[in-house]
Structure formats: C-alpha cells, structure tokens
Coordinates of C-alpha atoms in Angstrom, one line a residue:
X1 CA -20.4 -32.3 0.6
X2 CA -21.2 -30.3 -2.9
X3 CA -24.1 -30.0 -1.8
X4 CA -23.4 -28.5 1.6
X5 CA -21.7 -25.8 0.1
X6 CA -24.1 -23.7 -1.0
X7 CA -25.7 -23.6 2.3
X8 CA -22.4 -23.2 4.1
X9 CA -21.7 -20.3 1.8
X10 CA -25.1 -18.4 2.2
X11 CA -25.4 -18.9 6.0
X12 CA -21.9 -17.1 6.3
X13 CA -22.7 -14.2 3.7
X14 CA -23.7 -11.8 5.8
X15 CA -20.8 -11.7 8.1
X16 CA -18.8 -11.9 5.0
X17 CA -20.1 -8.8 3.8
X18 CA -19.4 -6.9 7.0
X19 CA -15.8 -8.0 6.4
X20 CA -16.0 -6.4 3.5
X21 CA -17.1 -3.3 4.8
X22 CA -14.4 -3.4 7.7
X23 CA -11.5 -4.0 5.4
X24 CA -12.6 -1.3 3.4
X25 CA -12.0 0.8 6.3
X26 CA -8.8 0.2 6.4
X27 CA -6.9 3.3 4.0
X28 CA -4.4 0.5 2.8
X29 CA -1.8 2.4 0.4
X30 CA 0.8 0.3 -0.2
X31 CA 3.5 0.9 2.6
X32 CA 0.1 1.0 4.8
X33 CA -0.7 -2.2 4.8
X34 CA 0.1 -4.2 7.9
X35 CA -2.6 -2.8 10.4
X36 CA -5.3 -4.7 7.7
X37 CA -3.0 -7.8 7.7
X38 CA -3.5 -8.6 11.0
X39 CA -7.0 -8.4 10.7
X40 CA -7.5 -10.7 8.0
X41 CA -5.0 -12.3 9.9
X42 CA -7.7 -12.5 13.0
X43 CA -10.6 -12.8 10.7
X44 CA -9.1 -16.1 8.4
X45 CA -7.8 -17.6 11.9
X46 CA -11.7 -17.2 13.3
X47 CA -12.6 -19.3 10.1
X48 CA -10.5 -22.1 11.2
X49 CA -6.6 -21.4 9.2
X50 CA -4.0 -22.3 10.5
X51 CA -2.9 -18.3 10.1
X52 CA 1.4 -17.7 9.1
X53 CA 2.7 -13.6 8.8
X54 CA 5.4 -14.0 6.3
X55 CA 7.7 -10.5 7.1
X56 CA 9.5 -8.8 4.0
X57 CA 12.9 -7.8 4.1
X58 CA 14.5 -4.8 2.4
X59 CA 17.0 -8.1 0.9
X60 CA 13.7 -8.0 -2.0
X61 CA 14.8 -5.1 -3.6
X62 CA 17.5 -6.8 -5.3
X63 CA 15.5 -9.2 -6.8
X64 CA 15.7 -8.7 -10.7
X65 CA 12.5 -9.4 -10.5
X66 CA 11.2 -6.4 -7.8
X67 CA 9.2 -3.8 -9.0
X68 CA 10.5 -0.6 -8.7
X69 CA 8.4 2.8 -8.0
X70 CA 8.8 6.4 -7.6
X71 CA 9.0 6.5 -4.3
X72 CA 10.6 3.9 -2.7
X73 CA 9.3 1.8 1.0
X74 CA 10.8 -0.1 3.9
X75 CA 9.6 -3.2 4.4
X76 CA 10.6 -2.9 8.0
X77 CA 7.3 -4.5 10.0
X78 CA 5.2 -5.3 6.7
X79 CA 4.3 -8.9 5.6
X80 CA 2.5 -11.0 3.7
X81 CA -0.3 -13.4 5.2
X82 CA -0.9 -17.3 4.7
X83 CA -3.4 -18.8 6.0
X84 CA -3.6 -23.2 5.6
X85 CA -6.4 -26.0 5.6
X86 CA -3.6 -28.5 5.9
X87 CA -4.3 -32.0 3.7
X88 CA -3.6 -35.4 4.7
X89 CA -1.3 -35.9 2.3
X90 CA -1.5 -37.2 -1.7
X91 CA -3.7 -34.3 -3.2
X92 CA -3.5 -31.8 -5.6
X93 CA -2.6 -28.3 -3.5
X94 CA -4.3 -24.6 -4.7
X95 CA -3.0 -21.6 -3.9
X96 CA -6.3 -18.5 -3.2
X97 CA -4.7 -15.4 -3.5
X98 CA -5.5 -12.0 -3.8
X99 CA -4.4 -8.2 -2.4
X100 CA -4.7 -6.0 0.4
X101 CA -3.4 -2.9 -0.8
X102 CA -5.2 0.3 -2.8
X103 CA -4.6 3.0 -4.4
X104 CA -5.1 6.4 -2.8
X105 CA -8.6 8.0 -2.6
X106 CA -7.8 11.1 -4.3
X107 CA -10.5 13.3 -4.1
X108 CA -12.7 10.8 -3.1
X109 CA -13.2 12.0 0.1
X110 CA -15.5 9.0 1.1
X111 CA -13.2 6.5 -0.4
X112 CA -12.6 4.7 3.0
X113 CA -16.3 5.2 4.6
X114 CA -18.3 1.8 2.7
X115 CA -21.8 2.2 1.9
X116 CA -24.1 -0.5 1.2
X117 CA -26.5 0.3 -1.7
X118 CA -28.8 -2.7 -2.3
X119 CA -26.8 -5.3 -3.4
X120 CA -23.4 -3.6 -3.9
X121 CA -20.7 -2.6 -1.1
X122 CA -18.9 0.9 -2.2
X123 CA -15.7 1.7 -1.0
X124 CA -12.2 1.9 -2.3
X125 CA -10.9 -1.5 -2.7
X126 CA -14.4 -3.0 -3.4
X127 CA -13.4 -4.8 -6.4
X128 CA -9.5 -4.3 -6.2
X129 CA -9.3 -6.5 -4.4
X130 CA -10.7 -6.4 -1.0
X131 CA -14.0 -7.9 -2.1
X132 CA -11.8 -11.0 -4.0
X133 CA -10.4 -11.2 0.4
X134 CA -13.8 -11.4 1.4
X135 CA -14.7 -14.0 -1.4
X136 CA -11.6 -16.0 -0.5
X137 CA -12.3 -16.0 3.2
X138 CA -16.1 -16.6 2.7
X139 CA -14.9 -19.8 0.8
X140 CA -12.4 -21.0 3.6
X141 CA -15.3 -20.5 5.9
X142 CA -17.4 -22.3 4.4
X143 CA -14.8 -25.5 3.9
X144 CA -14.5 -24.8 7.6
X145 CA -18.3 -25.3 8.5
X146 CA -18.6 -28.5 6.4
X147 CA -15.9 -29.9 7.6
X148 CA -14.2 -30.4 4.9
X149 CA -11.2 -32.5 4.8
X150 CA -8.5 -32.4 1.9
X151 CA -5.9 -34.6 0.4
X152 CA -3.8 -31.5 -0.6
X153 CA -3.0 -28.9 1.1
X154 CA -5.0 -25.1 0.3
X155 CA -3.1 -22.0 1.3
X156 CA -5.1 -18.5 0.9
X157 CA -2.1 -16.1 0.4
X158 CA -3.2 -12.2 1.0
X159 CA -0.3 -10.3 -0.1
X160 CA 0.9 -6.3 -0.2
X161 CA 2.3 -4.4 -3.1
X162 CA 0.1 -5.6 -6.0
X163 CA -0.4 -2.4 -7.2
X164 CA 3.1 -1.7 -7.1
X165 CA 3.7 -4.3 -9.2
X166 CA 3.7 -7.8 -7.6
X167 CA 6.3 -7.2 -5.1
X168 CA 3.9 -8.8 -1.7
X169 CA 3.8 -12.6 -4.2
X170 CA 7.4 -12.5 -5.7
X171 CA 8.2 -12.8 -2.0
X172 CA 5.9 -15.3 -1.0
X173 CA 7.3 -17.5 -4.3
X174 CA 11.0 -17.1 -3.5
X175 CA 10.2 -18.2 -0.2
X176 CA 8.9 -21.1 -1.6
X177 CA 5.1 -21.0 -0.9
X178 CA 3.9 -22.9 -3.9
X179 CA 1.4 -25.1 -5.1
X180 CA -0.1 -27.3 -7.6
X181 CA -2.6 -24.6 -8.8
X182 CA -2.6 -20.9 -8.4
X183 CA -5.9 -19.1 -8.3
X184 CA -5.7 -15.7 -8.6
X185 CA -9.1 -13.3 -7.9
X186 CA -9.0 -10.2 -9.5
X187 CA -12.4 -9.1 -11.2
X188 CA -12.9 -11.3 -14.4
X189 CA -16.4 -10.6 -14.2
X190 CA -16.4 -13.9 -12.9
X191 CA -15.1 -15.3 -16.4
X192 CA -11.8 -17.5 -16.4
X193 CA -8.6 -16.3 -17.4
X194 CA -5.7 -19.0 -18.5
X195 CA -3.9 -15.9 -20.2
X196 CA -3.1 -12.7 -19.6
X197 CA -1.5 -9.8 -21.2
X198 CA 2.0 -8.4 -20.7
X199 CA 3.0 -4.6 -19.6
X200 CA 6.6 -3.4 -19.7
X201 CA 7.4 0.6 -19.1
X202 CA 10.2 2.1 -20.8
X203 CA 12.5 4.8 -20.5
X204 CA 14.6 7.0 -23.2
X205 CA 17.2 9.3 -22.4
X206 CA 18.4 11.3 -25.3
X207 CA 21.2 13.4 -25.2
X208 CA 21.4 16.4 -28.3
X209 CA 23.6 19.0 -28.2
X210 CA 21.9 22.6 -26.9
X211 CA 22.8 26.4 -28.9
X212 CA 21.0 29.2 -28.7
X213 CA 18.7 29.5 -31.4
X214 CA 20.3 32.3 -33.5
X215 CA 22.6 28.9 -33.8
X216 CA 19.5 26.4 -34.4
X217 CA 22.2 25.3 -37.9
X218 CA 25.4 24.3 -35.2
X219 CA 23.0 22.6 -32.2
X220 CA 21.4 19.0 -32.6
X221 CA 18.0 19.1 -30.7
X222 CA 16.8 16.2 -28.6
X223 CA 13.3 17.0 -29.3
X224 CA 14.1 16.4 -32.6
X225 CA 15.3 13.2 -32.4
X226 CA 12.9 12.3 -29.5
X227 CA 10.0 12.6 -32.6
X228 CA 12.0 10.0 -34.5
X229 CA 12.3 7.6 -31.8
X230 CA 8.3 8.1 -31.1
X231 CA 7.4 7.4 -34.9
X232 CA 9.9 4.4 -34.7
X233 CA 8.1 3.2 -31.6
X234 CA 4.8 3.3 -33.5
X235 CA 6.0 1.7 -36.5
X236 CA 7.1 -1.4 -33.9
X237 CA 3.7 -0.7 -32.8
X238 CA 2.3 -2.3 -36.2
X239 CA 4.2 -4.7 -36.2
X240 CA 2.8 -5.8 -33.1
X241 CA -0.7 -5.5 -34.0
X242 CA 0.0 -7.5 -37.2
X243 CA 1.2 -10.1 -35.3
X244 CA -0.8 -10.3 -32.4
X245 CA -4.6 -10.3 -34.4
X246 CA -6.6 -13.5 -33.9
X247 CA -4.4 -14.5 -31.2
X248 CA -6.1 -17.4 -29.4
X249 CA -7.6 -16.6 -26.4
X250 CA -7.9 -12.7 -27.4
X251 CA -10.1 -12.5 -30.5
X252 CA -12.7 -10.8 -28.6
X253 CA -10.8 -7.6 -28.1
X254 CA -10.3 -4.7 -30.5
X255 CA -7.3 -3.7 -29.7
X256 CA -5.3 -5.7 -27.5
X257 CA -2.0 -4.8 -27.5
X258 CA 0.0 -1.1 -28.0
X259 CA 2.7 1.1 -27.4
X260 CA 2.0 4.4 -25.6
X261 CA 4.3 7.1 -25.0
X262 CA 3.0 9.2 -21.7
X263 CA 5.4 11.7 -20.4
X264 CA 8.3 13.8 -22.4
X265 CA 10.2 15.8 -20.8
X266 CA 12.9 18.4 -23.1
X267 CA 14.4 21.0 -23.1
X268 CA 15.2 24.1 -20.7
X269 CA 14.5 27.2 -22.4
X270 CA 12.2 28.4 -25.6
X271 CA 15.4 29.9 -26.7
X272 CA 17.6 27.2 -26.6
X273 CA 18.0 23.8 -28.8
X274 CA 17.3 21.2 -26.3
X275 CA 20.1 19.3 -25.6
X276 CA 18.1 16.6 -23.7
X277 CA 14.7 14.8 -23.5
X278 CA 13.6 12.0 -21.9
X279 CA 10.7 9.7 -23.2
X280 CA 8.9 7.6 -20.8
X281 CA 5.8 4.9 -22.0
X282 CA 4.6 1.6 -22.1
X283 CA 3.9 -1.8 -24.6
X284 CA 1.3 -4.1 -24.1
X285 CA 1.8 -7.8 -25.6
X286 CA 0.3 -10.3 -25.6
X287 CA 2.0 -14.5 -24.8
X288 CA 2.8 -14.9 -28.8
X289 CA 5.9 -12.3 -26.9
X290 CA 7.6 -12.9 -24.2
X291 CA 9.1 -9.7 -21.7
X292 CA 12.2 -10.0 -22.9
X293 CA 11.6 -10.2 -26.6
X294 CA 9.6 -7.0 -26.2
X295 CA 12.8 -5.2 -24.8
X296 CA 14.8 -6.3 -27.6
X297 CA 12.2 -5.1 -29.9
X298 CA 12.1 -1.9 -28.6
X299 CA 15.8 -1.6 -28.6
X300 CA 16.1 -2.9 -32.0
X301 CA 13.4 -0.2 -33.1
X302 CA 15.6 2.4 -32.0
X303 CA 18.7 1.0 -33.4
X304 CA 17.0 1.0 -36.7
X305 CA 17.1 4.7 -36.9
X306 CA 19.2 5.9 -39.5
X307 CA 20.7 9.1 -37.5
X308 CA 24.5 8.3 -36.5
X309 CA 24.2 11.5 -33.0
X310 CA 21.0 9.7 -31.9
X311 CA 22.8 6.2 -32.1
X312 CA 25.5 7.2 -29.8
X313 CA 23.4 9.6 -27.4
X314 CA 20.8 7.7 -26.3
X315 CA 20.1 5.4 -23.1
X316 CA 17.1 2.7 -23.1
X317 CA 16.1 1.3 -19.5
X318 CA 13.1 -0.5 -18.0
X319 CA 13.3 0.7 -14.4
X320 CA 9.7 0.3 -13.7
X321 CA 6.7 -1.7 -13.9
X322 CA 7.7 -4.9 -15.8
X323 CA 4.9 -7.7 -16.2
X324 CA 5.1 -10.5 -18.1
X325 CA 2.6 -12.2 -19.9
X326 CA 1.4 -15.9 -19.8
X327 CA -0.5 -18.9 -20.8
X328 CA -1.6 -22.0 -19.7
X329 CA -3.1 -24.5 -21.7
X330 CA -6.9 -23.6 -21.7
X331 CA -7.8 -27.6 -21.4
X332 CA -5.5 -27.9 -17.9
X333 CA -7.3 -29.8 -15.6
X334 CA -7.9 -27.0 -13.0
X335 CA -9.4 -25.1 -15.8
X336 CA -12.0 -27.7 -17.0
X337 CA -12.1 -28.4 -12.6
X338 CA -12.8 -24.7 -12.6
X339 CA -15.2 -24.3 -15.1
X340 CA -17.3 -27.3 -14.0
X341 CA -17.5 -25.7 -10.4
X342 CA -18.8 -22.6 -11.6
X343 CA -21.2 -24.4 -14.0
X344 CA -22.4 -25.9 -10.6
X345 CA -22.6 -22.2 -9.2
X346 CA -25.2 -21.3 -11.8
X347 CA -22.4 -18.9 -13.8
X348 CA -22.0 -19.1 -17.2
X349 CA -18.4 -18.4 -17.2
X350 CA -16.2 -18.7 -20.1
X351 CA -12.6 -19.5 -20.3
X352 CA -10.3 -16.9 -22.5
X353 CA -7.2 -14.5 -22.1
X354 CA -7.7 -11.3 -20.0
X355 CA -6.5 -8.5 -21.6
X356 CA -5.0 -7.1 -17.8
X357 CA -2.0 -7.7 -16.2
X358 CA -1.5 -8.5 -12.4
X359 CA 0.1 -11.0 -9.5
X360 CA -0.5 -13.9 -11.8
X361 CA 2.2 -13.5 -14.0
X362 CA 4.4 -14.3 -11.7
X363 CA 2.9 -17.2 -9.8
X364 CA 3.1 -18.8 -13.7
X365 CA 6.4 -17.1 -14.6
X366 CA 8.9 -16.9 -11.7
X367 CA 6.6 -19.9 -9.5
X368 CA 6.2 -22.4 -12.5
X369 CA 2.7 -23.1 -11.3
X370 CA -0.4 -23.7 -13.7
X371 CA -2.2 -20.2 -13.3
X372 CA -6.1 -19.0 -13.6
X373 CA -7.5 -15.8 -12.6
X374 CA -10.9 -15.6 -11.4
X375 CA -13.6 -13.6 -9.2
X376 CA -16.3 -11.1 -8.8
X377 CA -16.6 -7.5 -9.7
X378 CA -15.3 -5.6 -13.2
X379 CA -11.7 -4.5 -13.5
X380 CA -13.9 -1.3 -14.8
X381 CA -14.2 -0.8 -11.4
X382 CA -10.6 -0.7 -10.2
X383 CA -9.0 2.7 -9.4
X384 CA -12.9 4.4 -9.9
X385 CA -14.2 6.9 -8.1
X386 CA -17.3 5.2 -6.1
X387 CA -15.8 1.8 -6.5
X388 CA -18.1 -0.8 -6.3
X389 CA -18.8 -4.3 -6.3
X390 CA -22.0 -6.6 -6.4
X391 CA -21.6 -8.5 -3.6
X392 CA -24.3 -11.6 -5.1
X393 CA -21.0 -12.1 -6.5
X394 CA -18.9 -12.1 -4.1
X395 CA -21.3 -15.1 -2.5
X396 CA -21.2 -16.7 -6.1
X397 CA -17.3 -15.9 -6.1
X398 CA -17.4 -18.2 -3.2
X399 CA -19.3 -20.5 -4.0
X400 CA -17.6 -21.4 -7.2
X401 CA -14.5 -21.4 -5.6
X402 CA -15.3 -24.0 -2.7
X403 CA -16.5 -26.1 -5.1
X404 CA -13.3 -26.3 -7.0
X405 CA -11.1 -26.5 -4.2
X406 CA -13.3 -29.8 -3.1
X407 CA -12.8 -31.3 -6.5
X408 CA -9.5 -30.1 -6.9
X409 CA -7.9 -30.4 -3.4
X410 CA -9.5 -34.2 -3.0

C-alpha cells in the first residue's frame, strides 16, 4: 500500500490543484466563511469522508479561552467541518487540520482571482492555508483510491477563525473531537514542528492627572509614566532573552522571543498634561514560559516601578490575542512516524521548534493531544501581497502525509 501512494497521490494532483484554485475564489474573511465550508464539505465527501458540519454557537464567547477581536461576529449559520475515514477499531487516531479563513485582500485587487504560474498557484490563502486544505484533501483522496483501511479512526477537521485566534478548533476540542495525534498544516516549509512559540497581547491603561501646562509643576502626566512602564517592559524584555538563548529546539533563530509595544495612545491637547494613555503590545516566549507566567511577569514588571501615582493608576488586561506556547517530546512516536514518512517522500525535513504561533497550541494545550505542525509553502508567504505557494509541494505535502497516516492510523 506504501507503494500505491505515490501513484494515488500524483493521479489526483491535478484535480487537487483546481481545488485549490476554487477555494481561492472563495473571499473567506473570517465571518465569511461558510459558503467555502460547504464546498470543502462537497469536495472531501466526493473523496469518500464520511462529511459532519459542526455549527458554532454564540455560547463560545465565554469560553476563557475565546479569542477576542475588534470587531466582534455572530456565529449564527457558521461551522466548522469534519470529515471521517472511520477505523475498525484498536488504532492510533490523527487529527488533519488546517483553516479556511483569510485575511482581507487589501489592495490587492487580484487577491481572490488565482493564477497559475508554472508550478506555483497565486491567490490569497495560497499558503494560509487553503493550499494545507488542498494537501489534506489530496491525502484523504488518495487513502480513498487505495482503499485504504485503518485501525484508528482519521478525522480531517477544516475549521474558521484561525486568524482570529483559534476560535473555529477551541470549538471543535470542547466538543470533544479529539484524537491520538494532531497534525496541524501550516507552512513549515515542509520541516516538522514539535514546538512552537507563544504570543500574548497586552494592554495598559494609565490614568495621570491633566493641568494646563502653565501648571506642568501641579499635573502628573500619563505620558510620563507610560515611558517608564515601556523601559520597564524592555528591561523584562532581557530578561527574557537571557533566559530563552539556546533553548532546545530554537537555536537556529536570532531572536526568538520579544516584547513590542505597537500603539500608544495619550493625551488630548498639546496644551495640556495628559491625564491618560493607554499602551497596547505584545511578548513572544518561547515553552521554557508558560502564558500565564508571562502575565505575571509582565505585571510584576510594572509593579516593580518605584512611582507610588503610577502604582495606584494603572489597569493591566489581556483582552486579545492570547496563544500559548508548547512542546512535545521531539522523540514521540508520531514525530519519528512523521519524519520516516517524509524521508519516504524524498524531503529532507528536520524536526525543531517553529518560531510561529497558530491552532496548534491549543489542540496540545486545552485538547491534551501530542501536537506536530507540518506542510507546504513558507509562513513568508502568509498575509503577502501575491501570495503564493509551490504546489510540487502541495503533492509532496500529500504524499508525506498519507504515508504517516498508514503507519500511524494501522
């Protein structure tokens, strides 16, 4: 049967590009998502799953775990899909998943219109992650045409809301749709990813107290005390740097972890001391920290500012994006099961931490489920204008992936 796969795989290529193409099509902005679920939902059923539309409630926005943005959806007629290759029974189950949704065009005004250029497919959502669908699908297919039968059960879960920040799989996971593996495509480059990296957003509110200016000596300004809370921030920032160099898994980058601060907002008048300002940024961290740590570091960063107004007039929140990062043990079976396949493939993947954050955190986090991303196409690409993706592999994506599931799954 491993050696049917390749065949399988190449003779459905071509149609498997051409989903591509159509999905690309589709201008799938999170909140318009469910006219391109039902066509995977068509397309995964014509590959022979057993196809399930899992609906979303509003009731997931008060999850502590939901992923808040600025402008907030109803999930009234939106869902996830599932499609099955049911197992007999006394096998190892894998989770495929990967994401639907995109982000807007901009001024990309042929974002949705894909164009094939030799061996790459442009279009937004190439890479992220409509081309991970089409290698998920292409892999389903292709257990479908050798008739491949499993112990344990394979679910390819296309969810909404990644880009939001993981709201489509914390729904699938509280409803219970688990396995013994999760594989998430994203593009790796098609290198495997045991670890990622965590991203947390903050917000400060600071409150000073606002004079005119011919008064600067009787006001306290809140841009004042914002720049002591930024240099406090970058001081934590060192520390996290110390501690995070060398970190297993992450040698290879230069600068994997950070603190950022990207909007302030003070003040109402040149005139006037500002009697407020709020700071709003991010950290990056790495597994030595968990989320929750990183929160009480930030907090204690602040507290550690010897100014006795800013410690009464200030308000610390995480409202937004929260991911956590994560780390399985880089010898786990469906790692080495993984690797082997791809070895098989002809890819020389390697197995180390990715330096991005996405839906896997919380298949390994919230789920408890061993967790591995994987697939075609450069995160480079994500979010680019002329997004692309070389869809050789896509078909080597595929490949690799069948062959793990038959190893895995049997």
């Amino acid at each position: 049967m491993q050696d049917q796969i390749r065949s399988a795989v190449a003779n459905a290529a071509d149609e498997a590009r051409e989903f591509l193409k159509d999905m690309i099509r589709f201008e799938s902005t999170p909140g318009n998502e469910q006219e391109i679920i039902w066509f995977c939902n068509d397309a995964f059923a014509k590959a022979g799953c057993e196809c399930r539309l899992v609906p979303i409630t509003d009731d997931i926005k008060n999850d502590p775990e939901y992923s808040r943005s600025d402008v907030e959806l109803s999930y009234e007629g939106r869902a996830n899909l599932v499609a099955f290759r049911r197992g007999t029974g006394g096998g190892r189950s894998v989770i495929l998943q990967s994401h639907v949704d995109v982000v807007p065009g901009g001024d990309w005004d042929e974002a949705f219109t894909p164009i094939d250029e030799g061996s790459f497919v442009i279009g937004r959502g190439a890479t992220d992650a409509k081309g991970q669908v089409a290698a998920i699908w292409l892999a389903m297919k292709a257990l479908s045409e050798v008739n491949f039968v499993s112990r344990g059960e394979i679910q390819a879960q296309i969810v909404i809301e990644e880009e939001n920040g993981g709201n489509g799989a914390l729904d699938l996971i509280r409803k219970g749709y688990k396995a013994d593996v999760a594989l998430i495509m994203e593009g790796s480059d098609l290198q495997i990813h045991p670890a990622n990296r965590g991203a947390i957003w903050f917000r400060i509110e600071i409150e000073g107290k606002s004079t005119h200016m011919g008064r600067k000596h009787e006001g306290i300004s809140a841009i004042d005390l914002a720049y002591k809370v930024i240099q406090a921030l970058y001081e934590y920032e060192k520390v996290l740097i110390a501690d995070s160099t060398n970190y297993p898994g992450f040698e290879r980058y230069s600068n994997p972890v950070q603190v950022n601060i990207g909007i302030i907002n003070a003040g109402t008048w040149p005139s006037m001391v500002a009697g407020n300002a709020v700071i709003e940024g991010g950290v990056g961290f790495l597994p030595n920290r968990s989320m929750e740590q990183v929160k009480r570091e930030v907090l204690e960063a602040i507290r550690g500012i010897d100014d006795p107004w800013l410690q009464e007039h200030f308000e610390l929140s995480f409202p937004k994006l929260h991911n956590d990062s994560y780390e399985i043990d880089y010898s786990h079976p469906a790692v080495i099961e993984l690797q082997k396949a791809c070895r098989a493939t002809g890819l020389a993947s390697e197995v180390f931490g990715w330096n991005v954050s996405c839906d896997a955190r919380l298949y390994a986090k919230i789920g408890g489920m061993p967790t591995i991303v994987f697939g075609p196409g450069s995160i480079t690409q994500a979010h680019a204008r002329e997004e692309k993706i070389n869809f050789d592999d896509v078909v080597k994506a595929a490949e690799a992936v069948a062959r793990f599931v038959v190893a895995w799954c049997s």
